[in-house]
Amino acid sequence: MRPTHKLALLCTLMTSTGCRHPYVVPEEPMPPNTILLSQMMRELSAQPGFTDALLAQIDKGGKKGPALLTPALIDELRKRILGKDWQGLDRFPGWTMREINPTVRVVGHVAGKSPKLEATAAVHPGSPATTEAAKQFLDLGPYALDKSETVDLDRPSTLPGFTTDGLVTTLGAGVTRGDGPNDLAPEHAESQRLADVLNRLAANLLPSSTLFAAKVQGRVANSPQDLIAALLATGHEVTVGDARYFANFGHFHYQGKDVMMPFWVNSQIVVPHSGGRPLLIPVSHAEYEWHIRGPHLNADVSYYFGIDGKSEWRTMDTLDQPWVLKRNAHEYRDADAVEVTRLAGLLTVAYMHQHDARPELPFGGYYALGVCQDGVSAIEHKMTGRVTLFPNTADSSLFSDPRDAEINALITAIPKDRTGAEPEPERIFGSLPTAPAASADQAFNAITIPGLADDLNATYKAWQNGTLERTRSTWSLVLKILLALAFAAGAFVGVRKLRH
């Protein structure tokens, strides 16, 4: 085969597997009062010290941070900013889970024992012995582990109202990080007390805890689920939503505008008619949300395992930027609401056992013990028999404490994304904070991140009609090219022999 023929064949193969002209990331249309991260950094990256200050803020995590930023990811982000790779910045990092996982494992070996080595260690038989030790990973408010008391929820909360103190940071140059109040903020005092009470009731299962109780209209509860049952019995409406959002990577604002900062992951799915370009999706944030309305208590709290290493109930009264959207994949009431509460309480205790047994896990165990999706996935699997979230990262081998047998089994049952296996489309689309519309061509048009709705509409339609394709690794591409070249060369030699 002549060199020109080989080159033509190589180009054809490269085109068929995705190596066409580079994809230009759209920058419009944008939601009102919103700009891309690249737009902010175009203007500010030249200011001495600003990039490092911004990266330091991101590295601290956030209420709904999508993923921990390992040193490798921080370095990658810095390179894109300093190299003025604005296209890459608006799809950062765009890696597969197979590429992200090793960066986390490296940190694990540096910061403490590796999860695999930890899994072989004997589980510590105790639990946090003091309130101060427990509060490192469980917010208890004014309540203590070693003090027995009964909180009367019929009385108004005496906690302070909503404040942005500690939530909003000014970086200068017109940039702030953090969000103000949403429409639930007026109930902050009641919501904060409820979150503290639910956490403290869950902690009753810790061996070092004395008995704690909450009372509603004379009904005494000693566990989170008993409290929800008591609220239902006293005329309160309780709804528990399985909520999904796009995770906000930064919670930044620039000159009064929201800064759009998703954290992108390669789904290993091909966008149809794109020449093989992979579908990149923003990582979602998942949590359970309790909305309580009634004659004695009005409050709203959420549960998830966060980047702070805390598996617990929290308030949910800060304002989300409009582009993150929101969807309740499931809603639970009555006995189902009680059951979801019970499972969340068991997860809270299981993670406290993990912190006690493995204090050296980096990031408070975040990633090794799962991310926000894992606990929600575990409960979703118990309640519906399905899992519709991606990614899940918990190392099942770490969940071996016999006191947490039910949670261990639930974590083991959910699909994992630690090895980089191709995630099921149901989990890719199920993680999104908007449900597909009736028309497959316009299924995700509610999404306002530039370019994403078009990609999702095309891939969702392909999934529905059975034409969805998966991406292949670089090595698979090279192997395909080499095999094709070998086949072509063999055919060429065969033709020459026939001619002679």
Short mmCIF file of N, CA, C and O in Angstrom, two decimals, residues 29-31 246 260 322-325 444-453:
data_model
loop_
_atom_site.label_atom_id
_atom_site.label_comp_id
_atom_site.label_asym_id
_atom_site.label_seq_id
_atom_site.Cartn_x
_atom_site.Cartn_y
_atom_site.Cartn_z
N PRO A 29 -26.86 30.26 24.14
CA PRO A 29 -27.42 31.31 25.00
C PRO A 29 -27.21 31.00 26.48
O PRO A 29 -27.07 29.84 26.86
N MET A 30 -27.18 32.04 27.28
CA MET A 30 -26.98 31.91 28.71
C MET A 30 -28.24 32.34 29.45
O MET A 30 -29.01 33.17 28.97
N PRO A 31 -28.44 31.80 30.66
CA PRO A 31 -29.56 32.27 31.48
C PRO A 31 -29.36 33.75 31.83
O PRO A 31 -28.23 34.26 31.80
N PHE A 246 -27.90 20.04 39.35
CA PHE A 246 -26.53 20.14 38.85
C PHE A 246 -25.69 20.70 40.00
O PHE A 246 -26.04 21.73 40.59
N MET A 260 -21.42 30.38 36.10
CA MET A 260 -21.78 28.99 35.82
C MET A 260 -20.53 28.11 35.89
O MET A 260 -19.59 28.27 35.11
N PRO A 322 -29.92 29.69 39.20
CA PRO A 322 -30.99 29.10 38.40
C PRO A 322 -30.56 27.95 37.48
O PRO A 322 -31.34 27.03 37.24
N TRP A 323 -29.31 27.97 36.99
CA TRP A 323 -28.89 26.96 36.03
C TRP A 323 -28.76 25.57 36.65
O TRP A 323 -28.73 24.57 35.92
N VAL A 324 -28.69 25.46 38.00
CA VAL A 324 -28.53 24.13 38.60
C VAL A 324 -29.83 23.33 38.55
O VAL A 324 -29.82 22.12 38.69
N LEU A 325 -30.95 24.03 38.38
CA LEU A 325 -32.26 23.38 38.26
C LEU A 325 -32.56 22.50 39.47
O LEU A 325 -31.83 22.46 40.44
N PHE A 444 -34.69 17.67 26.82
CA PHE A 444 -33.99 18.36 27.90
C PHE A 444 -33.81 19.85 27.64
O PHE A 444 -32.82 20.44 28.05
N ASN A 445 -34.77 20.43 26.96
CA ASN A 445 -34.65 21.84 26.59
C ASN A 445 -34.74 22.79 27.78
O ASN A 445 -34.46 23.97 27.64
N ALA A 446 -35.12 22.28 28.95
CA ALA A 446 -35.14 23.14 30.14
C ALA A 446 -33.72 23.45 30.63
O ALA A 446 -33.54 24.39 31.40
N ILE A 447 -32.75 22.68 30.19
CA ILE A 447 -31.36 22.89 30.62
C ILE A 447 -30.80 24.12 29.92
O ILE A 447 -30.91 24.27 28.70
N THR A 448 -30.15 25.00 30.70
CA THR A 448 -29.66 26.27 30.16
C THR A 448 -28.14 26.33 30.03
O THR A 448 -27.60 27.38 29.70
N ILE A 449 -27.44 25.24 30.29
CA ILE A 449 -25.99 25.22 30.08
C ILE A 449 -25.74 25.13 28.58
O ILE A 449 -26.21 24.19 27.92
N PRO A 450 -25.03 26.09 27.98
CA PRO A 450 -24.89 26.14 26.52
C PRO A 450 -24.38 24.83 25.93
O PRO A 450 -23.37 24.28 26.38
N GLY A 451 -25.09 24.33 24.92
CA GLY A 451 -24.69 23.13 24.19
C GLY A 451 -25.13 21.83 24.80
O GLY A 451 -25.20 20.80 24.10
N LEU A 452 -25.45 21.82 26.10
CA LEU A 452 -25.75 20.56 26.77
C LEU A 452 -27.10 19.99 26.35
O LEU A 452 -27.23 18.78 26.14
N ALA A 453 -28.11 20.83 26.23
CA ALA A 453 -29.44 20.32 25.88
C ALA A 453 -29.42 19.62 24.53
O ALA A 453 -30.01 18.54 24.37
#
